[in-house]
């Protein structure tokens, strides 16, 4: 029965949004992770999603979602002059991650709303199916 | 009265409603996928097509591919025209998909109710009033 695919689709959506939440959490957790060189500094990450078509039947209207990968932000790191800092380089600079807290908060709300949408889909489908099971009773 | 005719239009309607909820669920799941185009199909046109006697190619060989009219082919699917296109090429508008999804679920339940009524009527006819 085709309706069971909806659980897979919504499940893939929930999974993808959950991964996005994880990425947001690591961005926010590392917001103050300073370091003494550009290469060692944490860079904000963003997940990229891609649609997953049913491989057994490419014409199927059911399309799930999955994470295609994680890209690191290309925004410039914040270079700060702090010669007293324990991690300061030889010129007295430390590097702060390019995480934008405001952006991450907005991202977090977006992810949690999208997650809730998928939960709603699961709930509605569950009700539809349980009504179908009880047909004629 | 043939037993096949008892359920009338509701059987096909229920199946199409189920498929449509699948399409709308896909749209909602891909709300943040770059480049994903929201899809849907014209329910009324599809139902009208389903209600007509199917025109099928005769399969005279076991290797012939069966044409299954019950599945909405990708050629019958349309793309939604977004009210506010986004920069990443995604055309899913969550609010719209959500309202469509719940309206579709509601109508699914309505079709179910009709089917239920028919089944109850049949049961009454079989069992009598005893």
Coordinates of C-alpha atoms in Angstrom, one line a residue:
Chain A
X1 CA 0.0 0.0 0.0
X2 CA 1.3 3.3 -1.0
X3 CA 0.5 5.2 2.1
X4 CA 3.2 3.5 4.0
X5 CA 5.7 5.3 1.9
X6 CA 4.6 8.5 3.5
X7 CA 6.1 7.3 6.7
X8 CA 9.4 6.8 4.9
X9 CA 9.3 10.2 3.2
X10 CA 8.3 12.1 6.4
X11 CA 10.9 10.0 8.3
X12 CA 13.6 11.0 5.9
X13 CA 12.5 14.6 6.3
X14 CA 12.7 14.4 10.1
X15 CA 16.1 12.7 9.9
X16 CA 17.4 15.5 7.6
X17 CA 16.1 18.2 9.8
X18 CA 17.5 16.4 12.8
X19 CA 21.0 16.4 11.2
X20 CA 20.5 20.1 10.4
X21 CA 19.8 20.7 14.1
X22 CA 23.0 18.8 15.0
X23 CA 25.0 21.1 12.7
X24 CA 23.4 24.2 14.2
X25 CA 24.2 22.9 17.6
X26 CA 27.9 22.3 16.8
X27 CA 28.0 25.8 15.2
X28 CA 26.6 27.4 18.3
X29 CA 28.7 25.3 20.6
X30 CA 31.9 26.3 18.8
X31 CA 31.1 30.0 18.6
X32 CA 33.8 30.9 21.0
X33 CA 36.4 28.2 20.0
X34 CA 39.3 30.5 19.3
X35 CA 42.6 29.3 18.0
X36 CA 46.0 30.6 16.9
X37 CA 45.8 29.9 13.2
X38 CA 43.3 30.2 10.3
X39 CA 43.5 26.5 9.5
X40 CA 42.7 25.3 13.0
X41 CA 39.8 27.6 13.6
X42 CA 36.3 26.2 13.4
X43 CA 34.3 27.3 10.4
X44 CA 30.5 27.5 10.4
X45 CA 29.0 24.5 8.7
X46 CA 25.8 24.2 6.7
X47 CA 24.1 21.0 5.6
X48 CA 23.0 20.7 2.0
X49 CA 19.9 18.5 1.3
X50 CA 19.1 16.6 -1.8
X51 CA 15.9 14.9 -3.0
X52 CA 16.0 11.1 -3.1
X53 CA 14.0 9.4 -5.8
X54 CA 12.7 5.9 -5.5
X55 CA 15.4 3.8 -7.2
X56 CA 13.1 0.9 -7.9
X57 CA 10.6 3.2 -9.7
X58 CA 12.0 6.5 -10.8
X59 CA 8.6 7.7 -11.9
X60 CA 7.2 7.3 -8.5
X61 CA 5.8 10.5 -7.1
X62 CA 7.3 9.7 -3.7
X63 CA 10.5 11.7 -3.1
X64 CA 12.4 11.5 0.2
X65 CA 15.2 13.7 1.3
X66 CA 18.7 13.2 2.6
X67 CA 21.8 15.2 3.4
X68 CA 24.1 15.5 0.4
X69 CA 26.9 16.9 2.5
X70 CA 28.1 19.6 4.7
X71 CA 29.7 22.8 3.4
X72 CA 31.9 25.1 5.4
X73 CA 31.2 28.7 5.4
X74 CA 33.5 30.8 3.3
X75 CA 33.0 33.9 5.3
X76 CA 36.2 35.5 6.6
X77 CA 37.3 34.5 10.2
X78 CA 37.4 37.2 12.8
X79 CA 41.0 38.1 13.5
X80 CA 41.4 39.8 16.9
X81 CA 44.4 41.4 18.4
X82 CA 44.8 39.9 21.9
X83 CA 48.5 39.6 22.8
X84 CA 47.6 38.5 26.4
X85 CA 45.6 35.5 25.2
X86 CA 47.1 32.1 25.8
X87 CA 46.4 31.1 22.2
X88 CA 47.7 34.2 20.5
X89 CA 50.1 33.7 17.6
X90 CA 53.5 35.3 17.4
X91 CA 52.0 38.5 16.2
X92 CA 49.5 38.6 19.0
X93 CA 46.4 37.7 17.1
X94 CA 43.7 35.1 17.8
X95 CA 41.1 33.8 15.3
X96 CA 37.5 33.5 16.1
X97 CA 35.1 31.2 14.1
X98 CA 32.9 32.8 11.5
X99 CA 29.7 31.6 13.2
X100 CA 26.9 34.1 13.1
X101 CA 24.8 33.4 16.2
X102 CA 21.7 35.3 14.8
X103 CA 21.9 33.2 11.6
X104 CA 22.2 30.0 13.5
X105 CA 19.2 30.8 15.7
X106 CA 17.1 31.5 12.7
X107 CA 18.3 28.3 11.2
X108 CA 17.4 26.4 14.3
X109 CA 13.9 27.7 14.3
X110 CA 13.5 26.9 10.6
X111 CA 14.8 23.4 11.2
X112 CA 12.5 22.8 14.2
X113 CA 9.4 24.1 12.3
X114 CA 10.3 21.9 9.3
X115 CA 10.7 18.9 11.7
X116 CA 7.2 19.6 13.2
X117 CA 5.7 19.8 9.7
X118 CA 7.0 16.3 9.0
X119 CA 5.6 15.1 12.4
X120 CA 2.2 16.5 11.4
X121 CA 2.4 14.6 8.2
X122 CA 3.1 11.4 10.1
X123 CA 0.2 12.0 12.5
X124 CA -2.3 12.8 9.8
X125 CA -1.2 9.7 7.8
X126 CA -1.5 7.6 10.9
X127 CA -5.1 8.8 11.4
X128 CA -5.9 8.2 7.8
X129 CA -4.6 4.6 7.9
X130 CA -6.2 3.7 11.2
X131 CA -9.5 4.9 9.8
X132 CA -8.9 2.8 6.8
X133 CA -8.1 -0.3 8.9
X134 CA -11.4 0.2 10.7
X135 CA -13.5 0.6 7.6
X136 CA -16.8 -1.3 7.7
X137 CA -16.5 -2.0 11.5
Chain B
X1 CA -26.2 -4.6 -9.3
X2 CA -22.7 -5.7 -9.6
X3 CA -20.6 -5.9 -6.4
X4 CA -17.8 -3.9 -8.1
X5 CA -20.2 -1.0 -8.6
X6 CA -21.2 -0.7 -5.0
X7 CA -18.3 1.5 -4.1
X8 CA -18.7 3.7 -7.1
X9 CA -16.4 6.6 -7.4
X10 CA -15.2 6.4 -3.9
X11 CA -12.7 3.6 -4.4
X12 CA -10.8 5.5 -7.1
X13 CA -11.1 8.7 -5.1
X14 CA -9.6 7.1 -2.1
X15 CA -6.7 5.7 -4.0
X16 CA -6.0 9.0 -5.7
X17 CA -6.2 10.8 -2.3
X18 CA -3.7 8.4 -0.9
X19 CA -1.3 9.1 -3.8
X20 CA -1.8 12.8 -3.6
X21 CA -0.9 12.8 0.1
X22 CA 2.3 11.0 -0.9
X23 CA 3.2 13.7 -3.3
X24 CA 2.4 16.5 -0.8
X25 CA 4.4 14.6 1.9
X26 CA 7.3 14.6 -0.5
X27 CA 7.0 18.3 -1.0
X28 CA 7.0 18.9 2.7
X29 CA 10.0 16.6 3.3
X30 CA 11.9 18.5 0.7
X31 CA 11.0 22.0 2.0
X32 CA 14.7 22.8 2.4
X33 CA 16.2 21.0 -0.6
X34 CA 18.0 23.4 -3.0
X35 CA 16.5 23.2 -6.5
X36 CA 13.6 20.9 -5.5
X37 CA 10.4 21.8 -7.4
X38 CA 7.1 21.2 -5.6
X39 CA 4.8 18.9 -7.5
X40 CA 1.1 18.1 -7.5
X41 CA -1.5 16.7 -9.8
X42 CA -4.9 17.8 -10.9
X43 CA -7.1 15.6 -8.7
X44 CA -10.3 16.3 -10.7
X45 CA -8.8 15.5 -14.1
X46 CA -7.2 12.4 -12.7
X47 CA -10.4 11.2 -11.2
X48 CA -12.3 11.8 -14.4
X49 CA -9.7 9.8 -16.3
X50 CA -9.9 7.0 -13.8
X51 CA -13.6 6.8 -14.1
X52 CA -13.5 6.3 -17.8
X53 CA -13.2 2.7 -19.0
X54 CA -9.4 2.2 -19.4
X55 CA -8.0 2.1 -22.9
X56 CA -5.1 -0.4 -22.7
X57 CA -2.7 -1.9 -25.2
X58 CA -3.3 -5.6 -25.5
X59 CA -0.4 -7.6 -24.1
X60 CA 0.2 -10.5 -26.5
X61 CA 3.5 -11.4 -25.1
X62 CA 4.7 -12.1 -21.6
X63 CA 7.6 -9.6 -22.1
X64 CA 5.2 -6.7 -22.7
X65 CA 5.3 -4.0 -20.1
X66 CA 2.0 -3.8 -18.3
X67 CA 0.4 -0.4 -18.2
X68 CA -0.9 0.3 -14.8
X69 CA -3.5 3.0 -14.9
X70 CA -3.8 3.1 -11.1
X71 CA -0.5 4.9 -10.7
X72 CA -0.2 8.6 -11.4
X73 CA 2.5 8.7 -14.0
X74 CA 5.1 11.5 -13.8
X75 CA 3.8 12.9 -17.0
X76 CA 0.5 13.8 -15.3
X77 CA 2.3 15.6 -12.5
X78 CA 2.6 19.3 -12.6
X79 CA 4.9 21.7 -10.9
X80 CA 3.6 24.3 -8.6
X81 CA 4.0 28.0 -9.5
X82 CA 5.5 29.6 -6.5
X83 CA 4.1 32.9 -5.2
X84 CA 7.6 33.9 -3.9
X85 CA 10.4 32.1 -5.7
X86 CA 13.4 31.5 -3.5
X87 CA 17.1 32.0 -4.4
X88 CA 18.1 28.4 -4.1
X89 CA 15.5 27.3 -6.7
X90 CA 13.2 25.5 -4.2
X91 CA 9.6 26.1 -5.0
X92 CA 8.0 24.5 -1.9
X93 CA 5.8 26.9 0.1
X94 CA 5.3 25.1 3.3
X95 CA 2.1 26.9 4.3
X96 CA 0.4 26.0 1.1
X97 CA 1.6 22.4 1.1
X98 CA 0.4 22.0 4.7
X99 CA -3.1 23.3 4.0
X100 CA -3.3 21.2 0.8
X101 CA -2.1 18.2 2.8
X102 CA -4.7 18.6 5.6
X103 CA -7.5 19.3 3.1
X104 CA -6.5 16.2 1.2
X105 CA -6.4 14.2 4.4
X106 CA -9.9 15.5 5.3
X107 CA -11.3 14.5 1.9
X108 CA -9.6 11.1 2.3
X109 CA -11.6 10.7 5.5
X110 CA -14.8 11.8 3.7
X111 CA -14.3 9.2 1.0
X112 CA -13.7 6.6 3.7
X113 CA -16.9 7.6 5.4
X114 CA -18.8 7.1 2.2
X115 CA -17.2 3.7 1.7
X116 CA -18.0 2.8 5.3
X117 CA -21.7 3.7 4.7
X118 CA -21.8 1.5 1.6
X119 CA -20.3 -1.4 3.5
X120 CA -22.7 -0.9 6.4
X121 CA -25.6 -0.9 4.0
X122 CA -24.4 -4.1 2.4
X123 CA -24.0 -5.7 5.9
X124 CA -27.5 -4.7 6.8
X125 CA -28.8 -6.2 3.5
X126 CA -26.9 -9.5 4.2
X127 CA -27.7 -9.9 7.9
X128 CA -31.2 -8.4 7.8
X129 CA -32.5 -6.6 10.8
X130 CA -32.1 -9.4 13.2

